[in-house]
Short mmCIF file of C-alpha atoms in Angstrom, two decimals:
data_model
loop_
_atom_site.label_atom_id
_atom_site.label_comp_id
_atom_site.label_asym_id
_atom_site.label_seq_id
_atom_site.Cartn_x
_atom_site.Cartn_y
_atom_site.Cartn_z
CA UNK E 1 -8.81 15.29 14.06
CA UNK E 2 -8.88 13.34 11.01
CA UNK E 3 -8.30 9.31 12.92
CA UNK E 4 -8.35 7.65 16.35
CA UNK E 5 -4.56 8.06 16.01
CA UNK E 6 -4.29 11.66 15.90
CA UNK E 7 -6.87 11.17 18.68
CA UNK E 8 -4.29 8.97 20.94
CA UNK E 9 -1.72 11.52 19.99
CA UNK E 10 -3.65 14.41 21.68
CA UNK E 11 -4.94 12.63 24.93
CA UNK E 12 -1.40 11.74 25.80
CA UNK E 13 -0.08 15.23 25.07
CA UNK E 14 -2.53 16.68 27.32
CA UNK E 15 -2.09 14.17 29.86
CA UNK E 16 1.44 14.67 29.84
CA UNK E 17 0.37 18.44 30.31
CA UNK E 18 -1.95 17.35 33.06
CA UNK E 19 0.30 15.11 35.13
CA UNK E 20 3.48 17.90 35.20
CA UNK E 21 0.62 20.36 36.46
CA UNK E 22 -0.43 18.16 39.04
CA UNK E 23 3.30 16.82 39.64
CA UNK E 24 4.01 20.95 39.98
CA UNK E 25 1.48 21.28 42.66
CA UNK E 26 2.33 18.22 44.78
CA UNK E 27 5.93 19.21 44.88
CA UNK E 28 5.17 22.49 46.63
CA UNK E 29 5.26 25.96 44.18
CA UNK E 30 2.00 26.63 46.22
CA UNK E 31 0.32 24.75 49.25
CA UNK E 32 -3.06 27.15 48.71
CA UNK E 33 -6.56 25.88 46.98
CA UNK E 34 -8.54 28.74 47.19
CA UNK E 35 -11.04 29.79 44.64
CA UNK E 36 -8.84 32.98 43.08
CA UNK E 37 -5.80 29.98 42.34
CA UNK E 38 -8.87 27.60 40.94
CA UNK E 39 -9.74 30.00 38.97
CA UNK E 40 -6.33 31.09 37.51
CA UNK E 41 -5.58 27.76 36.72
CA UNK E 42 -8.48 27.00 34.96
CA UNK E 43 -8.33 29.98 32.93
CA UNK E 44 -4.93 29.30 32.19
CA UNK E 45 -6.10 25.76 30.89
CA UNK E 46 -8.27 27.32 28.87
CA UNK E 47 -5.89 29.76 27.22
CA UNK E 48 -3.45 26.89 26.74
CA UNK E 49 -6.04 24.65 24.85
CA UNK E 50 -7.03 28.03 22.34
CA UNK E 51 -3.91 28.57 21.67
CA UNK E 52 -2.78 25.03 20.83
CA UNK E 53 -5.86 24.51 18.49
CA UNK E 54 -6.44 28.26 17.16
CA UNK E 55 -2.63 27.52 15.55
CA UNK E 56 -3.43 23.68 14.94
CA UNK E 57 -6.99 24.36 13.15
CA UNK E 58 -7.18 27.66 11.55
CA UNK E 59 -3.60 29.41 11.44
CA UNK E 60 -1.25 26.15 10.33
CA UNK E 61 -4.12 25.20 7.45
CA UNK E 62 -5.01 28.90 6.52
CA UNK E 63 -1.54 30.61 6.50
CA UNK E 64 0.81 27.73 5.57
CA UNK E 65 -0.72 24.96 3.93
CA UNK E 66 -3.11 26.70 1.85
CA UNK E 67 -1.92 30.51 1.23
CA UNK E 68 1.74 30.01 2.06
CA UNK E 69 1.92 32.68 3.82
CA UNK E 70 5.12 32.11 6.58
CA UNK E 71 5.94 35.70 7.39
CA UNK E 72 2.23 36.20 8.48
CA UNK E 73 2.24 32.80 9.99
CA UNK E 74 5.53 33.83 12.13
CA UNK E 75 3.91 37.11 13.07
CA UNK E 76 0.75 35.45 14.08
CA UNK E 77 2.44 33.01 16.11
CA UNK E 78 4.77 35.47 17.51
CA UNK E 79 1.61 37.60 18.68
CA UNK E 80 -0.44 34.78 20.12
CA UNK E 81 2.36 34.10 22.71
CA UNK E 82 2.32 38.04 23.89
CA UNK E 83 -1.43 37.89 24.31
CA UNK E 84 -1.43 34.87 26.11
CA UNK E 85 1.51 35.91 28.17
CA UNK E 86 0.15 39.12 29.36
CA UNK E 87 -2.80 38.00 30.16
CA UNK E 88 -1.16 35.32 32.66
CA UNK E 89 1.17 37.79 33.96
CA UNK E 90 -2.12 40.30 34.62
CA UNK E 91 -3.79 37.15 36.56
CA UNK E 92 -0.67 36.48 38.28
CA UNK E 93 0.03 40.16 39.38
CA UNK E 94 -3.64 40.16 40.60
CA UNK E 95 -3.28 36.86 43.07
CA UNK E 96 0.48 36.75 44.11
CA UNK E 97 -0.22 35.18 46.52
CA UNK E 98 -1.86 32.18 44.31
CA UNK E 99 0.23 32.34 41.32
CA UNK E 100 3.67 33.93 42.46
CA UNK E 101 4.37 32.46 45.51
CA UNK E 102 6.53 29.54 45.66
CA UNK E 103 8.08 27.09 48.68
CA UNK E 104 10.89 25.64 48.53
CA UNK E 105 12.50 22.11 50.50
CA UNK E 106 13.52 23.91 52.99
CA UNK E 107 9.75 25.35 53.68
CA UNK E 108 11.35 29.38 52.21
CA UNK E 109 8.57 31.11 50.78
CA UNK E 110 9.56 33.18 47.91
CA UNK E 111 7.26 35.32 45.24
CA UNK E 112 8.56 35.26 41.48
CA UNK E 113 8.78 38.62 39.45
CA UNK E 114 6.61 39.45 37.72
CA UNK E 115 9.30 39.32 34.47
CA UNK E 116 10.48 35.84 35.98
CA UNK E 117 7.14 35.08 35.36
CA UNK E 118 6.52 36.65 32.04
CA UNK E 119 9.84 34.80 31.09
CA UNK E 120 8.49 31.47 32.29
CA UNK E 121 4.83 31.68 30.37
CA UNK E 122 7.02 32.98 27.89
CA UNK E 123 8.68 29.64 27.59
CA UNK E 124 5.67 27.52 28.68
CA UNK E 125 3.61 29.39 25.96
CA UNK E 126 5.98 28.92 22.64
CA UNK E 127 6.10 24.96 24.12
CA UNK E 128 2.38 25.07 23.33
CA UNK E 129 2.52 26.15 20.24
CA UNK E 130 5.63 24.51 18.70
CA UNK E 131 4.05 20.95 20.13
CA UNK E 132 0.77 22.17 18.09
CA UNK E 133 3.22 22.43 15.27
CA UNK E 134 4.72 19.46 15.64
CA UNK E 135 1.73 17.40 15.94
CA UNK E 136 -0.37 18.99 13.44
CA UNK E 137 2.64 18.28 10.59
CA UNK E 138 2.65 14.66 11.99
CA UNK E 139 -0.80 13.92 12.04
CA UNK E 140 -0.65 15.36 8.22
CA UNK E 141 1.77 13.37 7.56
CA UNK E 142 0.94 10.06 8.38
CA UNK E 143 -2.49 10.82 7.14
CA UNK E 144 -1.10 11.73 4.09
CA UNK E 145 0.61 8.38 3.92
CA UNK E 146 -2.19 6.42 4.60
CA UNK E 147 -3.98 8.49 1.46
CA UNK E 148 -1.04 7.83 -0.56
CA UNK E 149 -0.93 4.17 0.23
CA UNK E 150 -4.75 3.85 -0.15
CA UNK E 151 -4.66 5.76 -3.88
CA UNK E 152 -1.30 3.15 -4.82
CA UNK E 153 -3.38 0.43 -3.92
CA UNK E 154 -6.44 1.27 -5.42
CA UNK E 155 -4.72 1.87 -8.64
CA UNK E 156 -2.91 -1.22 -8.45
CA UNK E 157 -5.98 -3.02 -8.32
CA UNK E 158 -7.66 -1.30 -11.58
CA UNK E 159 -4.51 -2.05 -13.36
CA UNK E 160 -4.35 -5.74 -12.38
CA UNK E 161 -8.00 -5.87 -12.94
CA UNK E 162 -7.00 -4.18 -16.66
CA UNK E 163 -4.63 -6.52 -17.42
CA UNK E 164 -6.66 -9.54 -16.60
CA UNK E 165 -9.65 -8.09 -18.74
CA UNK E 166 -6.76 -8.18 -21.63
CA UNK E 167 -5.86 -11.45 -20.80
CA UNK E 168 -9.20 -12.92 -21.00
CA UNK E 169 -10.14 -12.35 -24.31
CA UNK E 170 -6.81 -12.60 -25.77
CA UNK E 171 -6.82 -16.03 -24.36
CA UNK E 172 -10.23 -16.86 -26.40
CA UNK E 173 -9.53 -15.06 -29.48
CA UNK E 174 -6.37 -17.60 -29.56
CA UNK E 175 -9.16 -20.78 -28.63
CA UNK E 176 -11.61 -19.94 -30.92
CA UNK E 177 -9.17 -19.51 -33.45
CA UNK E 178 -7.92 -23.52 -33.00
CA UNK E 179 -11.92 -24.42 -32.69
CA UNK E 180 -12.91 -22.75 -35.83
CA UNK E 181 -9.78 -25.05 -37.90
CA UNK E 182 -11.28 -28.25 -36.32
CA UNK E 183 -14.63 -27.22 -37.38
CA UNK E 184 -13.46 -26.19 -40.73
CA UNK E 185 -11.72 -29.52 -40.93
CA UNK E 186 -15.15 -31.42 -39.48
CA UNK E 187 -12.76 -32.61 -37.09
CA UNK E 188 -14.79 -35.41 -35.01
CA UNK E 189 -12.82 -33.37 -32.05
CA UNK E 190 -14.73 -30.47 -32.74
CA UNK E 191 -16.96 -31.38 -29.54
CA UNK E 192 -14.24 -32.30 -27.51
CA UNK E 193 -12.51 -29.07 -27.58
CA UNK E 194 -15.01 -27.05 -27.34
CA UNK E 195 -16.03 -28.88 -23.94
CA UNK E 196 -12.43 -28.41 -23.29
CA UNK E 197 -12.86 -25.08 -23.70
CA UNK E 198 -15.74 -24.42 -21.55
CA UNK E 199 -14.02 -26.04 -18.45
CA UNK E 200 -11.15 -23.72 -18.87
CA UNK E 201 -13.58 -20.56 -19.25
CA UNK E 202 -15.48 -21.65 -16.02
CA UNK E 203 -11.75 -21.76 -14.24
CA UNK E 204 -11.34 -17.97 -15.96
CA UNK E 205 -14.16 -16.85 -14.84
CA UNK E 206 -14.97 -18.35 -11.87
CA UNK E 207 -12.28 -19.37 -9.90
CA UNK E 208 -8.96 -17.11 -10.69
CA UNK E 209 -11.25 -14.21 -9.68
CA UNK E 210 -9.84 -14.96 -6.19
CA UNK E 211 -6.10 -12.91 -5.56
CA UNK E 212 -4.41 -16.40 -5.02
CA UNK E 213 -5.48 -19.72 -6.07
CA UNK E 214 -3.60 -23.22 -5.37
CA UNK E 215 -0.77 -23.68 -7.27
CA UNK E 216 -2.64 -27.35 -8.21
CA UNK E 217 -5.41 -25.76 -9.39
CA UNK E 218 -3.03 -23.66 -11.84
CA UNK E 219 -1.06 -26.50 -12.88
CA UNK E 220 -4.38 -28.12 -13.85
CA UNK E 221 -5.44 -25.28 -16.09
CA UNK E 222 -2.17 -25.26 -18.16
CA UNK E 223 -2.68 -28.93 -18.75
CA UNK E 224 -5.97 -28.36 -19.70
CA UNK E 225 -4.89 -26.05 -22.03
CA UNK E 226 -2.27 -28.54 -23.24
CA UNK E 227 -5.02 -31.01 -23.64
CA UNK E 228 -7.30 -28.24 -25.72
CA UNK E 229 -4.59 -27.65 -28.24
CA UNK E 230 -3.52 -31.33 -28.64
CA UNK E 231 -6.85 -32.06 -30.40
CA UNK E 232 -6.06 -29.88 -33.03
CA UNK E 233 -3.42 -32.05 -34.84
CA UNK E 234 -3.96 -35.56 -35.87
CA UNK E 235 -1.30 -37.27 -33.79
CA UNK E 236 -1.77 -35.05 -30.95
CA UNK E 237 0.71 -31.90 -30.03
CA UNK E 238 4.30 -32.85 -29.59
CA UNK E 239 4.16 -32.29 -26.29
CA UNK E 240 6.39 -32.95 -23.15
CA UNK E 241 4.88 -32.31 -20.20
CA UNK E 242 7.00 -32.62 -16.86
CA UNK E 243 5.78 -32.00 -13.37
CA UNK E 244 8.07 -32.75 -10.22
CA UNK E 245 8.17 -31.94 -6.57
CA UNK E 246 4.80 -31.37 -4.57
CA UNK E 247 1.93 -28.82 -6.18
CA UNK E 248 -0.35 -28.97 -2.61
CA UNK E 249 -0.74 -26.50 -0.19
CA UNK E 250 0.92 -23.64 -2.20
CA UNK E 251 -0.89 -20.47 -3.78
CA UNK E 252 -0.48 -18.55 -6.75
CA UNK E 253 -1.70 -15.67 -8.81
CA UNK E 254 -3.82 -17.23 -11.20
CA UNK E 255 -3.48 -16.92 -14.73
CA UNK E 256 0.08 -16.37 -14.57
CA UNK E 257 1.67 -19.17 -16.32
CA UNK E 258 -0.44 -19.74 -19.26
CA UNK E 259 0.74 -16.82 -21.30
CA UNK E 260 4.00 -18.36 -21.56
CA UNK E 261 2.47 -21.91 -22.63
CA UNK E 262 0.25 -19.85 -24.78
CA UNK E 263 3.12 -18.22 -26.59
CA UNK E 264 4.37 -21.23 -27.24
CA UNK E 265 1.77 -22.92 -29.05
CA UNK E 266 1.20 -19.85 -30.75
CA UNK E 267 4.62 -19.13 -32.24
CA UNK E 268 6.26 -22.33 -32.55
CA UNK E 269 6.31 -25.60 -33.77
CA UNK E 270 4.23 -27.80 -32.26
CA UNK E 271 3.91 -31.02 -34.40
CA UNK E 272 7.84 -31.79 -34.51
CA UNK E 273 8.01 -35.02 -32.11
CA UNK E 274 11.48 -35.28 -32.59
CA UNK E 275 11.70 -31.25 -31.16
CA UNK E 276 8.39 -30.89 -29.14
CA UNK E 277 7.49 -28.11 -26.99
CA UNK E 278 9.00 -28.49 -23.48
CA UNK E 279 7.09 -27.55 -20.49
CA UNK E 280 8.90 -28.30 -16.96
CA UNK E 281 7.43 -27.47 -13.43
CA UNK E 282 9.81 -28.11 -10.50
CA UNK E 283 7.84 -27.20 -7.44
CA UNK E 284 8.44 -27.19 -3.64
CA UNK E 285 6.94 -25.37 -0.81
CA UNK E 286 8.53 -22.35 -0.65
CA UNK E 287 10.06 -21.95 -4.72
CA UNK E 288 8.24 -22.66 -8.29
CA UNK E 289 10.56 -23.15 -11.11
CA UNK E 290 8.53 -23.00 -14.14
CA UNK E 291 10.39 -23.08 -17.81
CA UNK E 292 8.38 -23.20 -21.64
CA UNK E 293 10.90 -24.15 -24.72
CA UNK E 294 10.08 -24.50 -28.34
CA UNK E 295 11.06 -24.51 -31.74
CA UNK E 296 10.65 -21.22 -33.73
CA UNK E 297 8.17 -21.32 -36.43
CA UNK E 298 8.81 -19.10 -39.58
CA UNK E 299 5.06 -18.90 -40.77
CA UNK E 300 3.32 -18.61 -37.25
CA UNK E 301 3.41 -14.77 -36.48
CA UNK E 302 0.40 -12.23 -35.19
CA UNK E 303 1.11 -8.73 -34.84
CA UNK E 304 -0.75 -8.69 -31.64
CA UNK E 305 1.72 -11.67 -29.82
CA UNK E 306 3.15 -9.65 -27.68
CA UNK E 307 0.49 -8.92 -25.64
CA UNK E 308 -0.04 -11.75 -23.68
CA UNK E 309 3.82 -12.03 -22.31
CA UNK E 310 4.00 -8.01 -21.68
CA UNK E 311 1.05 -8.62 -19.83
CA UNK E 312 2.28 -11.57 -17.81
CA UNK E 313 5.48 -9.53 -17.20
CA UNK E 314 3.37 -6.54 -15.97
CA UNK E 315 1.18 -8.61 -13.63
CA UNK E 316 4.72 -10.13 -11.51
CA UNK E 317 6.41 -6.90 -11.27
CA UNK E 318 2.68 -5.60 -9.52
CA UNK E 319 2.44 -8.98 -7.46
CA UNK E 320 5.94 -10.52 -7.00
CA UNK E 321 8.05 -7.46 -6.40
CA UNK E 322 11.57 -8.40 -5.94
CA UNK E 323 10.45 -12.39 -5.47
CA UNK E 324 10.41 -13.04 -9.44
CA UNK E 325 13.25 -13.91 -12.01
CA UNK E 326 12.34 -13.84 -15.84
CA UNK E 327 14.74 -15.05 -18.43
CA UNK E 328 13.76 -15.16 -21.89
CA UNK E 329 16.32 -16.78 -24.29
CA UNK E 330 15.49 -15.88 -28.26
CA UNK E 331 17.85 -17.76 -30.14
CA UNK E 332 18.15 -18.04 -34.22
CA UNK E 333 16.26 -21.54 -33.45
CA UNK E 334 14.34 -21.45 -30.28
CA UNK E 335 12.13 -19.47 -27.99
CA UNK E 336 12.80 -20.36 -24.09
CA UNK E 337 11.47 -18.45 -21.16
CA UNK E 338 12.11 -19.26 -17.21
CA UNK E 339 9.86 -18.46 -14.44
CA UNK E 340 11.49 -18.38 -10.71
CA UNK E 341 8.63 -17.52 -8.12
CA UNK E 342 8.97 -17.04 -4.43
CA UNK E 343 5.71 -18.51 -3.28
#
């Protein structure tokens, strides 16, 4: 028995067994206790159990789940009942008086046939085995299951944890890349960002290794990032910024909004004040409306951009099954993306 619920499953079959035997007794097929009817019964218990587990252990695993082997199977099963029917019928034709007597309401005694008998244990016997059979394909299968849902999760976790490790460094490729221009520039802002950068690493890191994180903590990284990339122009990033509705008290998988403020920085323009980038978070307890628009830029391409928003993409359909909507406008001008979450 593989768990405690294949476990449960056979203690209440047997007690069910039990209690009919006892409930047989007590209604009056025999009034006797002596030693011979002790006996039979016990032996018959013990026939019972070997036949329920010889099919559940050795013939079930051995002739159909690992050889395939049905017509064998079917004769084995077919012989197990005979054996174990003729040897009750021999015990019973030994002590009639124990196992073939019966009484009815009336107080009528009357002995069975022998062949009513064998036709009984017959019946009795093949209920044995096709329970064993029933179980044993249950317990399989819900064990099975459990494997199934264990090796689904597992692999869902070393994908998630894939992605992330993608992420990560694509993220600080794109950082050190804006660092290295305000350093080639001898940008007094040089220090700045690269302080700015550190406290966004730490969050990396440190805190989004967590499943969920709050949703203000998030919010605070993607302005952080905001801040980072607004010290690499002289008159700061054209930039709007707009948060509404409440950001505590909700959680959220982190890391999964900065690949779309990301992309935008990347690819588009983002020293136009008169057509900045557009970042809007509407938030409320239960929904997370998150949207990134900018201006396309004809001279800002990479070959590798698309990783960070196939990533992204990858990460929701993993963690918000059926609780996500992604729209992703590419017009001749403009690059927009929208973010719906169910938190």
């Amino acid at each position: 028995m593989k768990n405690k619920g294949a476990i449960i499953i056979h203690s209440i079959f047997w007690g069910i067994i039990l209690l009919l035997a006892v409930a047989g007794i007590l209604l009056g097929n025999t009034k006797t206790t002596t030693k011979d009817y002790v006996f039979s019964y016990g032996l018959f218990s013990v026939l019972n159990l070997s036949m329920f587990y010889i099919n559940y252990i050795i013939l079930i695993p051995e002739l159909i789940q690992k050889r395939k082997k049905y017509w064998l199977y079917v004769l084995s099963f077919i012989l197990i009942i005979l054996i174990c029917v003729l040897v009750k019928t021999v015990i019973s034709a030994l002590y009639p008086e124990d196992m073939l007597k019966t009484i009815n309401r009336k107080n009528e005694v009357h002995y069975m046939s022998i062949n009513e008998y064998a036709v009984i244990s017959t019946f009795f016997s093949g209920f044995i085995l096709v329970s064993s059979c029933i179980i044993k394909f249950s317990v399989d299968w819900f064990s099975n299951e459990s494997v199934q849902r264990n090796l689904e999760s597992e692999k869902k976790d070393m994908e998630l944890q894939f992605l992330k490790s993608q992420l990560n460094p694509h993220f600080l490729f794109n950082s050190l890349n804006n660092i290295y221009s305000l350093a080639y520039q001898k940008s007094d802002k040089t220090a700045d960002a690269i302080l700015k950068l550190s406290e966004i690493m730490r969050y990396m890191i440190y805190e989004s290794n967590d499943s969920w994180v709050a949703l203000s903590k998030e919010v605070e990284y993607v302005q952080s990032y905001i801040e980072l990339h607004k010290l690499r122009f002289k008159d700061g990033a054209a930039v709007q910024f707009t948060l509404n509705g409440e950001i505590d008290g909700q959680q959220i998988v982190p890391l999964i909004l900065i690949s779309f403020v990301e992309n935008a920085f990347k690819h588009g323009v983002a020293n136009d004040h008169e057509d900045p980038i557009k970042i809007n978070i509407i938030a409320n307890q239960k929904i997370l409306h998150f949207s990134v628009s900018n201006k396309k830029s004809k001279t800002n391409k990479d070959a590798m951009g698309g990783v960070g928003l196939n990533n992204v993409e990858r990460r929701l359909q993993l963690l918000y099954p059926n609780r996500y909507k992604l729209n992703i406008v590419n017009s001749a001008t403009h690059y927009t993306t929208e973010l719906m979450l169910d938190l």
